[in-house]
Coordinates of C-alpha atoms and ligand atoms in Angstrom, one line a residue:
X1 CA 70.2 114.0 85.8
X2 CA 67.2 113.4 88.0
X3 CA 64.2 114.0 85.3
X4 CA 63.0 111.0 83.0
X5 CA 65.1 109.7 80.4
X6 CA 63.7 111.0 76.5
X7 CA 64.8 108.3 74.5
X8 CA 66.9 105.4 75.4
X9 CA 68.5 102.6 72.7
X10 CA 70.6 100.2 72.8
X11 CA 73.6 98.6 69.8
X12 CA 75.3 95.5 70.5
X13 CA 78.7 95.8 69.4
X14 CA 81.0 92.1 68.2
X15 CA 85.1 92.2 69.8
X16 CA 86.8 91.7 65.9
X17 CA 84.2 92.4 64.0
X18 CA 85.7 95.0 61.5
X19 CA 82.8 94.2 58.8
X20 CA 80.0 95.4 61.2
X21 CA 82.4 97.9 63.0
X22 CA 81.0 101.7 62.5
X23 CA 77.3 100.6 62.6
X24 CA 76.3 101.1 66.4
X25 CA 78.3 104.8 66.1
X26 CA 76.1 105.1 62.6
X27 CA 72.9 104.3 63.8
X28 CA 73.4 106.5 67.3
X29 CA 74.4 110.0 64.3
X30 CA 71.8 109.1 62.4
X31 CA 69.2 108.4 65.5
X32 CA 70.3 112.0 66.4
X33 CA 69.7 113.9 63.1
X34 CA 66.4 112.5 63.0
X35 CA 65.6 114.1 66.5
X36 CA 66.3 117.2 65.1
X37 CA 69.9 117.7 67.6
X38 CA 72.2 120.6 66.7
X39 CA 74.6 119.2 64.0
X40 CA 77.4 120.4 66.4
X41 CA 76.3 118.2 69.2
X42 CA 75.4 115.5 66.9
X43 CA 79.5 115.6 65.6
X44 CA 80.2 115.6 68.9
X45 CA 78.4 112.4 70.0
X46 CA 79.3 110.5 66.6
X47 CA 82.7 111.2 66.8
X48 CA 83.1 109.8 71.0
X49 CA 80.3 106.8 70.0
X50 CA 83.1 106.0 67.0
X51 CA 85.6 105.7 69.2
X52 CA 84.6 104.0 71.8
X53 CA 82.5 101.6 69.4
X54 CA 85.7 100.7 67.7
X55 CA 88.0 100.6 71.3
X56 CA 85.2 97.6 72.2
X57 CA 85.7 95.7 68.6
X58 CA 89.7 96.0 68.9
X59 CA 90.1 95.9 72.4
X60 CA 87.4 94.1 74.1
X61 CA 85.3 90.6 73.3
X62 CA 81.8 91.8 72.7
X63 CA 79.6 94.8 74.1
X64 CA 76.9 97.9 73.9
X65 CA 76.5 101.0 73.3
X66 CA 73.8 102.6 75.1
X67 CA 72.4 106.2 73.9
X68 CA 70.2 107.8 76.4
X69 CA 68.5 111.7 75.7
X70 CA 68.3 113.3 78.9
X71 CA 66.2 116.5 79.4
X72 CA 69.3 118.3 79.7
X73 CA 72.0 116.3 78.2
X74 CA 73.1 113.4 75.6
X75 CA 74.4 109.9 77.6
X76 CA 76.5 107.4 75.7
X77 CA 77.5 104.4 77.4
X78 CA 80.0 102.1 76.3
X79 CA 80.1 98.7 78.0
X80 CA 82.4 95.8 77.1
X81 CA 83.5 92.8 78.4
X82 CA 87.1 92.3 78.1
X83 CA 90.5 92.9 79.7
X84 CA 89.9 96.1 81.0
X85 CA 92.3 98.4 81.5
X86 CA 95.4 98.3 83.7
X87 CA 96.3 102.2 83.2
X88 CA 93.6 104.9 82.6
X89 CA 95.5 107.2 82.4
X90 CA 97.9 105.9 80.6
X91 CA 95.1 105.3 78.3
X92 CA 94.1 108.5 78.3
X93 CA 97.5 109.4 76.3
X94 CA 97.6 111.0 73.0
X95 CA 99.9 107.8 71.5
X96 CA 99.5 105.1 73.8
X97 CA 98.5 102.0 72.7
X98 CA 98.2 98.5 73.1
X99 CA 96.6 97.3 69.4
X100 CA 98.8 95.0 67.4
X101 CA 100.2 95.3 64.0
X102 CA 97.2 93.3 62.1
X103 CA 95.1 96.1 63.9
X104 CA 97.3 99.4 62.6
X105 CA 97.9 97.7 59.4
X106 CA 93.7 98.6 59.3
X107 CA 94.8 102.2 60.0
X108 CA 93.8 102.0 63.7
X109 CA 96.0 102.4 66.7
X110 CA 97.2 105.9 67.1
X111 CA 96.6 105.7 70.6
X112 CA 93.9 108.8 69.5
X113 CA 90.6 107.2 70.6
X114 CA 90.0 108.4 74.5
X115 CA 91.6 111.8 73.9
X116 CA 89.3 112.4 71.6
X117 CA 86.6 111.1 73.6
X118 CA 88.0 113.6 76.1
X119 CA 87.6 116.7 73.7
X120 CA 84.3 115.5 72.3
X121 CA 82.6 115.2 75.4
X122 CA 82.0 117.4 78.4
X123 CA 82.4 114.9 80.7
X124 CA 84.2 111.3 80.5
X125 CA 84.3 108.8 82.9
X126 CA 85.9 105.5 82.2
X127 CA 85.1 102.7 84.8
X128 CA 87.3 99.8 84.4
X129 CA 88.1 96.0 85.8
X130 CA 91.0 94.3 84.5
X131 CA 89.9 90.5 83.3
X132 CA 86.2 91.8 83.6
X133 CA 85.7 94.9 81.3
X134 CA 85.6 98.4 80.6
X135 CA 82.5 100.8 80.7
X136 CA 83.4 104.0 79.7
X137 CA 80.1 107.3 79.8
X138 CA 80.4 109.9 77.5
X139 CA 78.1 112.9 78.4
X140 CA 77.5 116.1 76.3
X141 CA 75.8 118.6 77.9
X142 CA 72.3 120.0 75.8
Ligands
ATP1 N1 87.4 99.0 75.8 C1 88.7 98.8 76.1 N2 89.1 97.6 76.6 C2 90.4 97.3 76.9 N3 91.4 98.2 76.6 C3 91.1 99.4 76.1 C4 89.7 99.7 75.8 N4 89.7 101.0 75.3 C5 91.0 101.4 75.3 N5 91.8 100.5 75.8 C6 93.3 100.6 76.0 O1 93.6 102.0 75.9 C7 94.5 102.2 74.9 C8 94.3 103.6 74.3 O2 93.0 103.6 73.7 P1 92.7 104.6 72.5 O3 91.4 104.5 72.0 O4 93.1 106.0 73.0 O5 93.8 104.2 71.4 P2 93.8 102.9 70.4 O6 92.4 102.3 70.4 O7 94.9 102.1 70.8 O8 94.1 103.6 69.0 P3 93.0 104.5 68.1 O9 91.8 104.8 69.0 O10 93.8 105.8 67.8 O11 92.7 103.7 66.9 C9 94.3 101.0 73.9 O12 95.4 100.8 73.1 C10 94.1 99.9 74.9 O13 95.3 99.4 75.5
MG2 MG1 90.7 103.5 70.2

């Protein structure tokens, strides 16, 4: 990355909180647009913020996303605290997952969020403690 950061913002994001869920992947789209971003990038990044928004409200307790413009590319960081993950890449499965009935009942749980994190992003790191938390960087290249 090296060069200064261009913009950097921060969302809190609430474990369970399906009212509120969607607004810190909203605001980060919407922050975009304004910016002027290529409306393909701007999927991109609303698309991986989405998911990984709504992996901290079912999966975790509470946590941020972090947008950060680069010269050269767009940084989302998605921090929790919360079990972390046992099995990346088990995680990383199109299928797998851990969230329980209530949660599908809401339609999520396909087991499709960090695939499509993978596909939206050129490069996806997930960084993980179990019992601590999960911090998972999503970067698309400008
Ligand atoms: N932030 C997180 N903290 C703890 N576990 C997580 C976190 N993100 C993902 N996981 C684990 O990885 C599994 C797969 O995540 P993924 O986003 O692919 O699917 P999902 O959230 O279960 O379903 P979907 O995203 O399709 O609604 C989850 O079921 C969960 O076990
Ligand atoms: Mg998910």
């Amino acid at each position: 990355m090296g060069l200064k950061p261009l913009l950097e913002m921060r969302f809190p994001v609430q474990g369970n909180d399906f009212i509120q869920a969607g607004e810190a992947s909203s605001r980060i789209k919407r922050t975009l647009q304004q910016i002027g971003m290529e409306s393909s990038l701007v999927r991109r990044a609303a698309i991986a913020s989405y998911e990984a928004e709504m992996n901290i409200v079912i999966h975790a307790y509470h946590g941020e996303l972090v947008l950060t413009i680069w010269p050269n590319l767009i940084e989302i960081v998605a921090a929790d605290v919360g079990p972390g993950i046992s099995d990346v890449a088990l995680a990383m499965q199109e299928g797998y997952s851990t969230a329980p009935e209530s949660v599908r009942q809401m339609g999520f749980g396909a087991g499709m969020g960090l695939p499509n994190m993978q596909k939206c992003a050129d490069e996806l790191l997930v960084e993980t403690k179990v019992g601590e938390g999960t911090r998972v960087v999503i970067k698309i290249n400008l």
